[in-house]
PDB file of C-alpha atoms in Angstrom:
ATOM      1  CA  MET A   1     213.315  76.141  88.302  1.00 44.00           C
ATOM      2  CA  THR A   2     215.900  75.245  90.927  1.00 56.00           C
ATOM      3  CA  SER A   3     216.312  71.711  92.196  1.00 87.00           C
ATOM      4  CA  LEU A   4     215.875  70.830  95.801  1.00 94.00           C
ATOM      5  CA  ASN A   5     219.043  69.593  97.420  1.00 96.00           C
ATOM      6  CA  VAL A   6     220.405  68.258 100.712  1.00 97.00           C
ATOM      7  CA  GLY A   7     220.717  71.201 103.049  1.00 98.00           C
ATOM      8  CA  ASP A   8     217.887  73.213 101.600  1.00 97.00           C
ATOM      9  CA  ARG A   9     214.620  73.926 103.512  1.00 97.00           C
ATOM     10  CA  ALA A  10     211.857  71.591 102.364  1.00 98.00           C
ATOM     11  CA  PRO A  11     208.947  73.516 100.779  1.00 97.00           C
ATOM     12  CA  ASP A  12     205.768  73.503 103.021  1.00 98.00           C
ATOM     13  CA  PHE A  13     202.654  71.955 101.423  1.00 98.00           C
ATOM     14  CA  THR A  14     199.205  70.770 102.458  1.00 98.00           C
ATOM     15  CA  LEU A  15     197.495  67.704 100.882  1.00 98.00           C
ATOM     16  CA  PRO A  16     194.463  65.580 101.695  1.00 98.00           C
ATOM     17  CA  SER A  17     195.054  62.222 103.486  1.00 98.00           C
ATOM     18  CA  ALA A  18     193.368  58.885 102.970  1.00 95.00           C
ATOM     19  CA  GLU A  19     191.249  59.847 105.859  1.00 93.00           C
ATOM     20  CA  GLY A  20     190.155  63.053 104.148  1.00 91.00           C
ATOM     21  CA  LYS A  21     191.826  65.555 106.442  1.00 96.00           C
ATOM     22  CA  ASN A  22     194.414  67.967 105.332  1.00 98.00           C
ATOM     23  CA  VAL A  23     197.959  67.171 106.387  1.00 98.00           C
ATOM     24  CA  SER A  24     200.828  69.979 106.109  1.00 98.00           C
ATOM     25  CA  LEU A  25     204.635  69.383 106.365  1.00 98.00           C
ATOM     26  CA  SER A  26     204.614  72.219 108.910  1.00 98.00           C
ATOM     27  CA  ASP A  27     202.364  70.166 111.240  1.00 98.00           C
ATOM     28  CA  PHE A  28     205.570  68.183 111.987  1.00 98.00           C
ATOM     29  CA  LEU A  29     208.126  70.903 112.271  1.00 96.00           C
ATOM     30  CA  GLY A  30     209.779  71.214 115.798  1.00 97.00           C
ATOM     31  CA  LYS A  31     208.199  67.852 116.700  1.00 97.00           C
ATOM     32  CA  LYS A  32     209.416  65.037 114.377  1.00 97.00           C
ATOM     33  CA  SER A  33     211.635  64.369 111.483  1.00 98.00           C
ATOM     34  CA  VAL A  34     209.685  63.292 108.404  1.00 98.00           C
ATOM     35  CA  VAL A  35     210.419  60.727 105.648  1.00 98.00           C
ATOM     36  CA  ILE A  36     208.489  61.656 102.524  1.00 98.00           C
ATOM     37  CA  TYR A  37     208.502  59.112  99.835  1.00 98.00           C
ATOM     38  CA  PHE A  38     206.887  59.838  96.492  1.00 98.00           C
ATOM     39  CA  TYR A  39     205.787  56.781  94.530  1.00 97.00           C
ATOM     40  CA  PRO A  40     204.146  56.260  91.194  1.00 96.00           C
ATOM     41  CA  LYS A  41     200.782  54.457  91.923  1.00 96.00           C
ATOM     42  CA  ASP A  42     198.875  52.587  94.538  1.00 98.00           C
ATOM     43  CA  ASP A  43     198.565  48.766  94.490  1.00 97.00           C
ATOM     44  CA  THR A  44     201.284  48.348  91.774  1.00 96.00           C
ATOM     45  CA  PRO A  45     203.922  45.685  92.349  1.00 96.00           C
ATOM     46  CA  GLY A  46     206.867  47.994  93.062  1.00 96.00           C
ATOM     47  CA  CYS A  47     204.932  50.528  94.997  1.00 97.00           C
ATOM     48  CA  THR A  48     203.421  47.727  97.153  1.00 97.00           C
ATOM     49  CA  ILE A  49     206.857  46.322  97.857  1.00 97.00           C
ATOM     50  CA  GLU A  50     208.162  49.876  98.880  1.00 98.00           C
ATOM     51  CA  SER A  51     205.134  50.643 100.926  1.00 98.00           C
ATOM     52  CA  CYS A  52     205.090  47.254 102.691  1.00 98.00           C
ATOM     53  CA  THR A  53     208.784  47.681 103.420  1.00 98.00           C
ATOM     54  CA  PHE A  54     208.117  50.987 105.026  1.00 98.00           C
ATOM     55  CA  ARG A  55     205.321  49.433 106.940  1.00 98.00           C
ATOM     56  CA  ASP A  56     207.548  46.714 108.347  1.00 98.00           C
ATOM     57  CA  SER A  57     210.091  49.278 109.515  1.00 98.00           C
ATOM     58  CA  TYR A  58     207.555  51.822 110.719  1.00 98.00           C
ATOM     59  CA  GLU A  59     208.094  51.073 114.360  1.00 98.00           C
ATOM     60  CA  GLU A  60     211.743  51.771 113.952  1.00 98.00           C
ATOM     61  CA  PHE A  61     210.971  55.095 112.358  1.00 98.00           C
ATOM     62  CA  LYS A  62     208.640  56.079 115.245  1.00 98.00           C
ATOM     63  CA  GLU A  63     211.193  54.921 117.777  1.00 97.00           C
ATOM     64  CA  ALA A  64     213.760  57.193 116.005  1.00 97.00           C
ATOM     65  CA  GLY A  65     211.376  60.196 116.197  1.00 97.00           C
ATOM     66  CA  ALA A  66     210.180  60.176 112.657  1.00 98.00           C
ATOM     67  CA  GLU A  67     206.899  60.182 110.750  1.00 98.00           C
ATOM     68  CA  VAL A  68     206.623  58.461 107.265  1.00 98.00           C
ATOM     69  CA  ILE A  69     204.413  60.029 104.582  1.00 98.00           C
ATOM     70  CA  GLY A  70     203.769  58.379 101.253  1.00 98.00           C
ATOM     71  CA  ILE A  71     202.590  60.611  98.309  1.00 98.00           C
ATOM     72  CA  SER A  72     201.256  59.832  94.911  1.00 97.00           C
ATOM     73  CA  SER A  73     198.668  61.194  92.467  1.00 96.00           C
ATOM     74  CA  ASP A  74     196.104  58.543  93.559  1.00 97.00           C
ATOM     75  CA  SER A  75     192.836  59.768  95.128  1.00 97.00           C
ATOM     76  CA  PRO A  76     192.230  59.652  98.969  1.00 97.00           C
ATOM     77  CA  GLN A  77     189.812  56.842  98.330  1.00 97.00           C
ATOM     78  CA  SER A  78     192.424  54.883  96.461  1.00 98.00           C
ATOM     79  CA  HIS A  79     194.826  55.541  99.377  1.00 98.00           C
ATOM     80  CA  GLN A  80     192.263  54.436 101.848  1.00 97.00           C
ATOM     81  CA  GLN A  81     191.703  51.027 100.004  1.00 98.00           C
ATOM     82  CA  PHE A  82     195.609  50.462  99.415  1.00 98.00           C
ATOM     83  CA  ALA A  83     196.399  51.368 103.090  1.00 98.00           C
ATOM     84  CA  SER A  84     193.526  48.892 104.355  1.00 98.00           C
ATOM     85  CA  LYS A  85     194.553  46.202 102.010  1.00 98.00           C
ATOM     86  CA  TYR A  86     198.096  46.266 103.244  1.00 98.00           C
ATOM     87  CA  GLN A  87     197.703  47.472 106.827  1.00 98.00           C
ATOM     88  CA  LEU A  88     199.852  50.568 106.074  1.00 98.00           C
ATOM     89  CA  PRO A  89     200.104  52.474 109.477  1.00 98.00           C
ATOM     90  CA  PHE A  90     201.554  55.673 108.073  1.00 98.00           C
ATOM     91  CA  ILE A  91     200.125  58.775 106.322  1.00 98.00           C
ATOM     92  CA  LEU A  92     199.374  58.550 102.654  1.00 98.00           C
ATOM     93  CA  LEU A  93     198.631  61.881 100.948  1.00 98.00           C
ATOM     94  CA  SER A  94     196.939  62.580  97.445  1.00 98.00           C
ATOM     95  CA  ASP A  95     198.835  64.977  95.228  1.00 98.00           C
ATOM     96  CA  SER A  96     196.260  64.491  92.369  1.00 95.00           C
ATOM     97  CA  GLN A  97     197.578  67.616  90.464  1.00 94.00           C
ATOM     98  CA  GLY A  98     201.261  66.858  91.000  1.00 94.00           C
ATOM     99  CA  LYS A  99     201.952  70.286  92.695  1.00 96.00           C
ATOM    100  CA  VAL A 100     204.028  68.921  95.647  1.00 97.00           C
ATOM    101  CA  ARG A 101     205.849  66.560  93.178  1.00 96.00           C
ATOM    102  CA  LYS A 102     206.911  69.613  91.369  1.00 94.00           C
ATOM    103  CA  LEU A 103     207.798  71.461  94.522  1.00 95.00           C
ATOM    104  CA  PHE A 104     210.098  68.730  95.499  1.00 96.00           C
ATOM    105  CA  ASP A 105     211.505  68.414  91.870  1.00 93.00           C
ATOM    106  CA  VAL A 106     210.485  64.856  91.589  1.00 94.00           C
ATOM    107  CA  PRO A 107     211.505  63.757  88.087  1.00 89.00           C
ATOM    108  CA  ASN A 108     209.385  61.673  85.630  1.00 87.00           C
ATOM    109  CA  VAL A 109     210.932  58.672  84.203  1.00 81.00           C
ATOM    110  CA  LEU A 110     210.994  58.225  80.392  1.00 73.00           C
ATOM    111  CA  PHE A 111     208.843  61.541  80.494  1.00 71.00           C
ATOM    112  CA  LEU A 112     205.731  59.420  81.585  1.00 77.00           C
ATOM    113  CA  LEU A 113     206.022  57.825  84.800  1.00 83.00           C
ATOM    114  CA  PRO A 114     206.079  59.526  88.047  1.00 90.00           C
ATOM    115  CA  GLY A 115     209.441  59.179  89.710  1.00 92.00           C
ATOM    116  CA  ARG A 116     210.239  57.222  93.043  1.00 96.00           C
ATOM    117  CA  VAL A 117     212.065  59.560  95.393  1.00 96.00           C
ATOM    118  CA  THR A 118     212.405  59.656  99.208  1.00 97.00           C
ATOM    119  CA  TYR A 119     213.349  62.698 101.127  1.00 98.00           C
ATOM    120  CA  VAL A 120     214.445  62.680 104.806  1.00 98.00           C
ATOM    121  CA  ILE A 121     213.663  66.011 106.456  1.00 98.00           C
ATOM    122  CA  ASP A 122     214.776  66.865 109.971  1.00 98.00           C
ATOM    123  CA  LYS A 123     212.722  68.532 112.790  1.00 97.00           C
ATOM    124  CA  GLU A 124     213.833  71.956 111.514  1.00 97.00           C
ATOM    125  CA  GLY A 125     212.528  71.313 107.975  1.00 98.00           C
ATOM    126  CA  ILE A 126     215.973  70.815 106.424  1.00 98.00           C
ATOM    127  CA  VAL A 127     216.411  68.092 103.749  1.00 98.00           C
ATOM    128  CA  ARG A 128     219.116  65.731 105.138  1.00 98.00           C
ATOM    129  CA  HIS A 129     218.929  62.886 102.415  1.00 97.00           C
ATOM    130  CA  ILE A 130     217.441  62.369  98.994  1.00 97.00           C
ATOM    131  CA  PHE A 131     217.301  58.992  97.445  1.00 97.00           C
ATOM    132  CA  ASN A 132     216.214  58.394  93.917  1.00 95.00           C
ATOM    133  CA  SER A 133     215.768  54.906  92.471  1.00 94.00           C
ATOM    134  CA  MET A 134     212.914  53.599  90.377  1.00 92.00           C
ATOM    135  CA  MET A 135     213.763  50.051  90.812  1.00 92.00           C
ATOM    136  CA  ASP A 136     215.408  49.491  94.141  1.00 95.00           C
ATOM    137  CA  PHE A 137     212.302  49.653  96.236  1.00 94.00           C
ATOM    138  CA  LYS A 138     213.718  48.402  99.696  1.00 94.00           C
ATOM    139  CA  ALA A 139     216.710  50.618  99.453  1.00 96.00           C
ATOM    140  CA  HIS A 140     214.426  53.677  99.900  1.00 96.00           C
ATOM    141  CA  VAL A 141     213.596  52.317 103.491  1.00 97.00           C
ATOM    142  CA  ASP A 142     217.126  51.386 104.227  1.00 96.00           C
ATOM    143  CA  GLU A 143     218.544  54.730 103.181  1.00 96.00           C
ATOM    144  CA  ALA A 144     215.865  56.701 105.068  1.00 98.00           C
ATOM    145  CA  LEU A 145     216.231  54.720 108.183  1.00 97.00           C
ATOM    146  CA  LYS A 146     219.987  54.945 108.217  1.00 97.00           C
ATOM    147  CA  THR A 147     219.682  58.791 107.832  1.00 97.00           C
ATOM    148  CA  ILE A 148     216.878  59.127 110.473  1.00 97.00           C
ATOM    149  CA  LYS A 149     219.015  57.165 113.024  1.00 96.00           C
ATOM    150  CA  SER A 150     222.057  59.420 112.260  1.00 96.00           C
ATOM    151  CA  LEU A 151     220.092  62.600 112.914  1.00 93.00           C
TER     152      LEU A 151
END
């Protein structure tokens, strides 16, 4: 298995959203840049901080021509409750089998916990930035926003 690197084409995927409709990465190609953040679990302390920080910066992402997508293995119903509880305005996708996590080479931490990695993908589908940090929740947003604004 080869790893996904900056400059590579991001693999396309289709996953169910919190609203129950299928969303594909290719839906955004040619239209918007995409920030995809993989996170371990809905409604846990670190994931809530990270998601709320993305929420608080969402308008800046939109103004810069980007969409934000959060992906975890939680169910669409769990995502719906999480999004409602914290007024998350962006897309949350359910990767219940971890297939997209594997496509993007998101590592597990200590072989158990799903990792926390953010990818910035340009309009052409090319990975422009990868940020991997399990504990620096807010830096995921800062790094992604800085990259989006430079595209």
